[in-house]
Tab-separated table of N, CA, C and O in Angstrom:
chain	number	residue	atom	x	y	z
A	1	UNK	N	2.425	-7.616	1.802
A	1	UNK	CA	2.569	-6.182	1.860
A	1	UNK	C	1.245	-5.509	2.225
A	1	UNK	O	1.223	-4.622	3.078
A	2	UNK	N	0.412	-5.819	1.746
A	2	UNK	CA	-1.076	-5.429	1.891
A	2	UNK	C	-1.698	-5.308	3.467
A	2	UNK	O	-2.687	-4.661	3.810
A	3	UNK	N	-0.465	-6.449	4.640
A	3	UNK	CA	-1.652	-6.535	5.761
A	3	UNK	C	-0.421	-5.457	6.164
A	3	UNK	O	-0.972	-4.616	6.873
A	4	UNK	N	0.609	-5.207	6.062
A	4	UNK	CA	1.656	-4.064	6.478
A	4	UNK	C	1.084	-3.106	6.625
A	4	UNK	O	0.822	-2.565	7.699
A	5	UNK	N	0.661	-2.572	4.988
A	5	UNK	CA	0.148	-1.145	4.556
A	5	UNK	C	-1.300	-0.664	5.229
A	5	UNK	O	-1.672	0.469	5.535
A	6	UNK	N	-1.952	-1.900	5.342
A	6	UNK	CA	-3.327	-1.718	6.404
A	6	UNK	C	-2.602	-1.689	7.660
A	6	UNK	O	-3.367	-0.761	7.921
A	7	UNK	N	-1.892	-1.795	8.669
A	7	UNK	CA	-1.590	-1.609	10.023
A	7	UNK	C	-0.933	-0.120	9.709
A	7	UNK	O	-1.071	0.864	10.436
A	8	UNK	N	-0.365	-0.157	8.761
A	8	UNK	CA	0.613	1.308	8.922
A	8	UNK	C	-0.586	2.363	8.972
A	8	UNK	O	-0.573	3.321	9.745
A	9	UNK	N	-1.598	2.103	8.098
A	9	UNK	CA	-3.151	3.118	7.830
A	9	UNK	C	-3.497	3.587	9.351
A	9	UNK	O	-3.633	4.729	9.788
A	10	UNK	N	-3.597	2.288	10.036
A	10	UNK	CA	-4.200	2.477	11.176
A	10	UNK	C	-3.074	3.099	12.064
A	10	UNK	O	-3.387	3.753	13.059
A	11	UNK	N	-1.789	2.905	11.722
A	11	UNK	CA	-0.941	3.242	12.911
A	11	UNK	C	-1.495	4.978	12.472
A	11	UNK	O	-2.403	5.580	13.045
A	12	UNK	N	-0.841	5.389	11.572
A	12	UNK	CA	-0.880	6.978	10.938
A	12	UNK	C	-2.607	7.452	11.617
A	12	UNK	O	-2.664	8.607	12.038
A	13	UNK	N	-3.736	6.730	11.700
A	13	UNK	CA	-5.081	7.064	12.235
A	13	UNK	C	-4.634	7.211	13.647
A	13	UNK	O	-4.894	8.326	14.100
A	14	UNK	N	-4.147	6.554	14.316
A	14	UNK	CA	-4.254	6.568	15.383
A	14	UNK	C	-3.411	8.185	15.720
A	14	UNK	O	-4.064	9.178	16.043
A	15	UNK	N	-1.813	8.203	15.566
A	15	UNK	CA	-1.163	9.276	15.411
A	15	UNK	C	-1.781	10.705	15.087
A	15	UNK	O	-1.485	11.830	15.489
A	16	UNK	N	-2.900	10.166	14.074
A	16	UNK	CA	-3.285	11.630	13.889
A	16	UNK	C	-4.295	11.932	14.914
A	16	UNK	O	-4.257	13.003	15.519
A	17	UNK	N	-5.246	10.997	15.153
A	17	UNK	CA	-6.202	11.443	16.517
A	17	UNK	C	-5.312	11.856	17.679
A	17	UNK	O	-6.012	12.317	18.580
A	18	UNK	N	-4.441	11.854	17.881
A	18	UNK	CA	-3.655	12.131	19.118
A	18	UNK	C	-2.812	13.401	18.908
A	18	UNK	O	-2.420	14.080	19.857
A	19	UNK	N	-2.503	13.745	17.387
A	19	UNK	CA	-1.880	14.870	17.219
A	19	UNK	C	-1.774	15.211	15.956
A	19	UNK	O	-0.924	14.856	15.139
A	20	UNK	N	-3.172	16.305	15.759
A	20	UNK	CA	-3.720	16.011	14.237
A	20	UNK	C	-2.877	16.856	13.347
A	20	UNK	O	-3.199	16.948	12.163
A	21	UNK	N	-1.618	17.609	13.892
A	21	UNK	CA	-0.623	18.350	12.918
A	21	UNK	C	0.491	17.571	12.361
A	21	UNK	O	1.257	18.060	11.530
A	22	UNK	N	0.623	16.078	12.906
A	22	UNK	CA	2.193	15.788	12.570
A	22	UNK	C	2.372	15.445	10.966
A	22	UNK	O	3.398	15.660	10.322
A	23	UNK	N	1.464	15.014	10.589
A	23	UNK	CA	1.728	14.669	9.246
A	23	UNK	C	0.358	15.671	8.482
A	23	UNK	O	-0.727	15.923	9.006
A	24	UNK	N	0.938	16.178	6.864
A	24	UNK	CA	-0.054	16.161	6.287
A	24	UNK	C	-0.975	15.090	5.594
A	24	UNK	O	-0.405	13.999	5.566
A	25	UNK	N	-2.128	15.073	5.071
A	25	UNK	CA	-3.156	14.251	4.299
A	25	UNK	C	-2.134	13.984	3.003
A	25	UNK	O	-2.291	12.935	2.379
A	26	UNK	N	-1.317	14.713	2.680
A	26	UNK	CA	-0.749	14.314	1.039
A	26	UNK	C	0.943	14.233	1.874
A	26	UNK	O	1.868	14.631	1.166
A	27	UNK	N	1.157	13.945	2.711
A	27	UNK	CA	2.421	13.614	3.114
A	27	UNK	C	2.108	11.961	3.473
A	27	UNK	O	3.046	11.193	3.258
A	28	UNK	N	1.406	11.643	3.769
A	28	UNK	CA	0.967	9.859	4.115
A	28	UNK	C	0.257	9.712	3.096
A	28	UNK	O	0.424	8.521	2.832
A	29	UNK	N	-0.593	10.229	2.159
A	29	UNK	CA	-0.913	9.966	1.026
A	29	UNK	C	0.230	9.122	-0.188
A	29	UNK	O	0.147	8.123	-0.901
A	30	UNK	N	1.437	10.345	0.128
A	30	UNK	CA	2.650	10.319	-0.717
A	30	UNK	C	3.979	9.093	-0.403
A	30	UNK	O	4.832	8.658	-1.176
A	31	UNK	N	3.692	8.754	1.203
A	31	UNK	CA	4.268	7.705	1.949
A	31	UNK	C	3.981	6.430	1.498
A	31	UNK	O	4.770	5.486	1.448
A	32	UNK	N	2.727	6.444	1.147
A	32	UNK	CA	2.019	5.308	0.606
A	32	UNK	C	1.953	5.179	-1.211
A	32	UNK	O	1.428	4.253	-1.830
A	33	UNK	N	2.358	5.887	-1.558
A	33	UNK	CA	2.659	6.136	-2.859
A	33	UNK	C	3.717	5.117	-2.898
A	33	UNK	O	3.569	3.946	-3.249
A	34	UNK	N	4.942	5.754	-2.450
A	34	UNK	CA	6.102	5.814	-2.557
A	34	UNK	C	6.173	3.834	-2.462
A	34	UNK	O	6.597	2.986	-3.248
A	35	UNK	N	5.468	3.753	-0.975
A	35	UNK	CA	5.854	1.868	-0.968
A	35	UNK	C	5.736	1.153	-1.697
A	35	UNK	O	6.420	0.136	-1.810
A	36	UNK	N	4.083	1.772	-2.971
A	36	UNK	CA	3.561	0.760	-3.661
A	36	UNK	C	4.014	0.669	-4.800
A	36	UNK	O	3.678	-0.198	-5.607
A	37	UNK	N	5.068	1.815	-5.051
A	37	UNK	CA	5.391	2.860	-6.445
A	37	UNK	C	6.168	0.822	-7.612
A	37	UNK	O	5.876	0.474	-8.756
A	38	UNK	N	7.004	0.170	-6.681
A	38	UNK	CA	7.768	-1.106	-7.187
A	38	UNK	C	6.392	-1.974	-7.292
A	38	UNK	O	6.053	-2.297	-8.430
A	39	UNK	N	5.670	-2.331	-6.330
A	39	UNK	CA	4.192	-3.193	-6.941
A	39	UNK	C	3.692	-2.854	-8.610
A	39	UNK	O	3.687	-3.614	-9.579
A	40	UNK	N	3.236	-1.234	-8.492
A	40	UNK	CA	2.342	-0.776	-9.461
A	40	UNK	C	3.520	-1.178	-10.916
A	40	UNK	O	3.154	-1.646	-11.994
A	41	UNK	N	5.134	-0.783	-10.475
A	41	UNK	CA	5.884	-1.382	-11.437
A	41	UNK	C	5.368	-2.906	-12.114
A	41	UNK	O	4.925	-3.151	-13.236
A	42	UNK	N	5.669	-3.951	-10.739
A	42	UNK	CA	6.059	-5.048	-11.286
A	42	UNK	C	4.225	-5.383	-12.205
A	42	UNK	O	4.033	-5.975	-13.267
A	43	UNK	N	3.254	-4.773	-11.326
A	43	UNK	CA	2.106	-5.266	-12.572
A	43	UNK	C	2.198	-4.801	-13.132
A	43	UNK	O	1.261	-5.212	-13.816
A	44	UNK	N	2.900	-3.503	-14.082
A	44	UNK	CA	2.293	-3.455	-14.966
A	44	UNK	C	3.385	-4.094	-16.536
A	44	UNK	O	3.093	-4.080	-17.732
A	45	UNK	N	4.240	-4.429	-16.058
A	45	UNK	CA	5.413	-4.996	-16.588
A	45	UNK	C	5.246	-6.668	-16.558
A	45	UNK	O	5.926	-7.353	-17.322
A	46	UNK	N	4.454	-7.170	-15.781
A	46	UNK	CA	4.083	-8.509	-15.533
A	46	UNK	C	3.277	-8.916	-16.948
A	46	UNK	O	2.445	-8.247	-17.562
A	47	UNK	N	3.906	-10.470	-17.301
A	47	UNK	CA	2.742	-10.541	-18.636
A	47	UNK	C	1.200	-10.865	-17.991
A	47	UNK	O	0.194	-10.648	-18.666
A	48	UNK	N	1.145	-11.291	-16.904
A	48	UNK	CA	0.160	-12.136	-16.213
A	48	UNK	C	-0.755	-10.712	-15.345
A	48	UNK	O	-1.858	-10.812	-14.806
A	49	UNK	N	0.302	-9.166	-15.457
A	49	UNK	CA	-0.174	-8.196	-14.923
A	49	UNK	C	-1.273	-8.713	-13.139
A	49	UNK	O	-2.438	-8.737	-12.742
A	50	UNK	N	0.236	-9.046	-12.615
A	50	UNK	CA	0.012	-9.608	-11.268
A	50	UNK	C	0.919	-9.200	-10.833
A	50	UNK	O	1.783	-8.581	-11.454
A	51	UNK	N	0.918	-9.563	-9.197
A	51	UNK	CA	2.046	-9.564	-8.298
A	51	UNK	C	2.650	-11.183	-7.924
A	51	UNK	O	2.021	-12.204	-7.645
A	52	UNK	N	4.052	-10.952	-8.041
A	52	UNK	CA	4.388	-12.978	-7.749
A	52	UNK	C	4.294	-12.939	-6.316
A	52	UNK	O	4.208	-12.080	-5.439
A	53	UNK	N	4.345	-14.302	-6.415
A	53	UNK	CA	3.750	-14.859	-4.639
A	53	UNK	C	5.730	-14.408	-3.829
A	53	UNK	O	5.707	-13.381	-3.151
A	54	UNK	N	6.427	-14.748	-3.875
A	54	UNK	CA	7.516	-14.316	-3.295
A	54	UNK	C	8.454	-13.213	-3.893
A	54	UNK	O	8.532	-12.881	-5.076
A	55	UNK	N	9.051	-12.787	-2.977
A	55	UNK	CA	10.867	-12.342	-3.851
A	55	UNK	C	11.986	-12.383	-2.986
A	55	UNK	O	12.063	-12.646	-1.786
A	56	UNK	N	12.639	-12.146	-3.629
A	56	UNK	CA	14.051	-12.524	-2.385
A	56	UNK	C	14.620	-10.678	-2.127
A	56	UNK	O	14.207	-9.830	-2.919
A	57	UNK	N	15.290	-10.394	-1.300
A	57	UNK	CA	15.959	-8.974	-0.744
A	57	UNK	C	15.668	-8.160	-1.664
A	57	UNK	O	15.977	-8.494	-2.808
A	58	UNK	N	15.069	-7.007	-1.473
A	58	UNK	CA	15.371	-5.664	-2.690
A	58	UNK	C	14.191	-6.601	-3.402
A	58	UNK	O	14.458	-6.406	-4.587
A	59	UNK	N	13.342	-7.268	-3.392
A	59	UNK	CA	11.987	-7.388	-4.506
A	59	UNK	C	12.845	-7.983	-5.601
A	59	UNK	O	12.290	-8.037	-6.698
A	60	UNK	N	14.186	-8.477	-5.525
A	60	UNK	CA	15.068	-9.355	-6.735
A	60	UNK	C	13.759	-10.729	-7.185
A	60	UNK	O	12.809	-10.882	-6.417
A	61	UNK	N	13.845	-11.341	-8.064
A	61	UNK	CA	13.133	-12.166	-8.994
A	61	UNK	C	13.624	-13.544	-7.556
A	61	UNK	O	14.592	-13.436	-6.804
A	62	UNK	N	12.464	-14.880	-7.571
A	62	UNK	CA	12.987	-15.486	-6.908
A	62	UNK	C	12.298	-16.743	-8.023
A	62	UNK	O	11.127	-16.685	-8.398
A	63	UNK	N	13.015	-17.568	-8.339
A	63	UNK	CA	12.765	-18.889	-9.217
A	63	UNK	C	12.058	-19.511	-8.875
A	63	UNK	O	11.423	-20.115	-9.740
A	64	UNK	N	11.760	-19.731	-7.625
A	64	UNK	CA	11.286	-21.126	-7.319
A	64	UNK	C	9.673	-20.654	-6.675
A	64	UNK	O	9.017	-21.443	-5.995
A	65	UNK	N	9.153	-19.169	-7.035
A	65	UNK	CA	7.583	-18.033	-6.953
A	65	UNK	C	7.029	-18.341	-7.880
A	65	UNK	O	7.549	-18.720	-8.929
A	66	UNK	N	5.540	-18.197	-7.584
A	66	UNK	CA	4.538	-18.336	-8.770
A	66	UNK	C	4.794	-16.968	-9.356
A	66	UNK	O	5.005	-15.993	-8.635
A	67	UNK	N	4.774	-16.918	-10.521
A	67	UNK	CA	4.983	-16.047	-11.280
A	67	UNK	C	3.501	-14.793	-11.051
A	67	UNK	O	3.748	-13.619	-11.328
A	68	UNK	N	2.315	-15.092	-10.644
A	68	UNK	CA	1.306	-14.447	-10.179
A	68	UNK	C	0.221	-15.227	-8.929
A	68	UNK	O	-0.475	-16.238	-8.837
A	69	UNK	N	0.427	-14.582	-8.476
A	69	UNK	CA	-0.355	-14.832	-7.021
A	69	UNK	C	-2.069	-13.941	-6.481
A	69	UNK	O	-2.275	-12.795	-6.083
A	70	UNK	N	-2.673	-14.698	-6.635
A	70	UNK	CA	-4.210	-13.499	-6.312
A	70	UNK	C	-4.031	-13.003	-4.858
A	70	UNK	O	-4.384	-11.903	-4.433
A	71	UNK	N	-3.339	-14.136	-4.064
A	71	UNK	CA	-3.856	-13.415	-2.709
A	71	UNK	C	-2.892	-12.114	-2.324
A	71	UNK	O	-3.159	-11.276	-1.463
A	72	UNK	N	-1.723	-12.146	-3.156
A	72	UNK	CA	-0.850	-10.887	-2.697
A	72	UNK	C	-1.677	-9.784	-3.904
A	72	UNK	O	-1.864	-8.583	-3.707
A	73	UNK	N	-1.992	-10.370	-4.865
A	73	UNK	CA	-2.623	-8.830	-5.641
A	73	UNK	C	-3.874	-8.410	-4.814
A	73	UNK	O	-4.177	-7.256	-4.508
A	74	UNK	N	-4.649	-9.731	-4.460
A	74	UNK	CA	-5.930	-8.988	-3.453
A	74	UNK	C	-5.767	-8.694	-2.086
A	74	UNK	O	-6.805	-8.467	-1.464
A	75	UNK	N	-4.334	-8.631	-1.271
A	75	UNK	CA	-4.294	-7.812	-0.085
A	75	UNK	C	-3.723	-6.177	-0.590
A	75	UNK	O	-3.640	-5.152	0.087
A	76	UNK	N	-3.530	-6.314	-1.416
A	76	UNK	CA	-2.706	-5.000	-1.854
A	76	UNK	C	-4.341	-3.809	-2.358
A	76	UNK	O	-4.518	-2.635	-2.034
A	77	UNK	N	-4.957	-4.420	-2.931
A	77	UNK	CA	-6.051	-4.350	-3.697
A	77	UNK	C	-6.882	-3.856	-2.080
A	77	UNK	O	-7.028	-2.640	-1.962
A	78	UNK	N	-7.387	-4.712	-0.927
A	78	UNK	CA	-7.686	-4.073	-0.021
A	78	UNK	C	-7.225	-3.135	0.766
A	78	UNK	O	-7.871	-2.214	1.265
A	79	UNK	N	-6.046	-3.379	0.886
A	79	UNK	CA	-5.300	-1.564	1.295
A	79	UNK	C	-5.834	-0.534	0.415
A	79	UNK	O	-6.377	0.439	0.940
A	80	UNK	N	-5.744	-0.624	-0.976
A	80	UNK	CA	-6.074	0.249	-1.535
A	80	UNK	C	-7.422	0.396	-1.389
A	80	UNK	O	-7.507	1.551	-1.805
A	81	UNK	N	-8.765	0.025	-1.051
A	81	UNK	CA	-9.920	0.146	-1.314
A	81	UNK	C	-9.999	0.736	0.569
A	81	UNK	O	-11.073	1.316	0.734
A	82	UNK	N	-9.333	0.709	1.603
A	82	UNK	CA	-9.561	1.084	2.898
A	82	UNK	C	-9.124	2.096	2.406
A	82	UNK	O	-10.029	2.759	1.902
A	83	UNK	N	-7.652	2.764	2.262
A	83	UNK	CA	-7.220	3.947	1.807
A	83	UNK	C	-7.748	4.862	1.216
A	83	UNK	O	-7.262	5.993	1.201
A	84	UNK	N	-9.043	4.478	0.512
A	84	UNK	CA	-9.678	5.468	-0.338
A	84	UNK	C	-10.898	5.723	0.553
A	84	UNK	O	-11.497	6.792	0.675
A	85	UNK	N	-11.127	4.711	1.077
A	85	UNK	CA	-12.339	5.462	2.298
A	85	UNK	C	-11.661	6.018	3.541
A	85	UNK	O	-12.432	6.412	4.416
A	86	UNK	N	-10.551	6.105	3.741
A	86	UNK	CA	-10.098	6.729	4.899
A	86	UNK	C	-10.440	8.263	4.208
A	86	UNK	O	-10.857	8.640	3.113
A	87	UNK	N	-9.978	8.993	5.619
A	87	UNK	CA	-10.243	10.336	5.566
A	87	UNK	C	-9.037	10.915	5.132
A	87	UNK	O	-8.905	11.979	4.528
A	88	UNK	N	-8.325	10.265	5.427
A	88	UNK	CA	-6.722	10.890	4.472
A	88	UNK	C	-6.960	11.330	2.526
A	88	UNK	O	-6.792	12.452	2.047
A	89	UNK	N	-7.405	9.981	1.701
A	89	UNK	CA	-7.717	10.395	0.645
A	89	UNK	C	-9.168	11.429	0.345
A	89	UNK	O	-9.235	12.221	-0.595
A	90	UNK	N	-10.166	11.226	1.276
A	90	UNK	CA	-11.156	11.836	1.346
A	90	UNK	C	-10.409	13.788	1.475
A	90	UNK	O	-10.529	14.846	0.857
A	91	UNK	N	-10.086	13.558	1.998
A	91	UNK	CA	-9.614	15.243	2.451
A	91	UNK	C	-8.603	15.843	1.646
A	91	UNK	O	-8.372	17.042	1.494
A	92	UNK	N	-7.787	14.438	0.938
A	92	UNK	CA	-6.857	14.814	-0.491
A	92	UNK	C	-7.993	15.196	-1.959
A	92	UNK	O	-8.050	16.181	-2.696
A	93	UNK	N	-8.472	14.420	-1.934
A	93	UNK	CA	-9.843	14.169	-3.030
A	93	UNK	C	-10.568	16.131	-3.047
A	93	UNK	O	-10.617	16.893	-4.012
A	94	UNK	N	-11.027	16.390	-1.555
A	94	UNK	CA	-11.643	17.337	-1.361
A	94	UNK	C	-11.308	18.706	-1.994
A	94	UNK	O	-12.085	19.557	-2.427
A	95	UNK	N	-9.427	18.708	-1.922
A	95	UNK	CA	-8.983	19.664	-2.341
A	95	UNK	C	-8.328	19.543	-3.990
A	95	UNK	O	-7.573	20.351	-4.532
A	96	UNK	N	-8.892	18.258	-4.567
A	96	UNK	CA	-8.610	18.819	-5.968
A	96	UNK	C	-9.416	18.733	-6.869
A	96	UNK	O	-9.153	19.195	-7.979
């Protein structure tokens, strides 16, 4: 999910250099909310307070997943740390 949410960053950068009205800063702010909203669930409900390495359709439980996985908590973890230096949160940040 993490290398998704980094291409989508860049897709929305690019979009906005080309047409800096279509979206607001807290409308892709809130886009990105919204995707991670089942992640931020499953850690914090996780005993291992991780993300598992697979799932099957709809994020359903899959048996045969590590129950916690670093490299899916640390791509998620770098989206979030680009996201906060983009100018999207910078310009959300600014106004509160």
């Amino acid at each position: 999910m993490g290398f998704y949410l980094r291409a989508k960053l860049r897709d929305f950068q690019h979009l906005r250099s080309d047409n800096p009205d279509c979206m607001s800063d807290d409308e892709i702010c809130q886009y990105f909310a919204t995707v991670i909203a089942p992640h931020r669930a499953m850690i914090a409900s996780d005993p291992y307070r991780g993300l598992t390495e697979l799932t099957n359709k709809g994020g359903q439980h899959c048996p045969n997943s590590c129950p916690t996985q670093a490299w899916s908590s640390g791509c998620l973890l770098e989206f979030l740390v680009e996201l906060e230096q983009s100018d999207f949160s910078s310009r959300q940040s600014a106004g509160n």
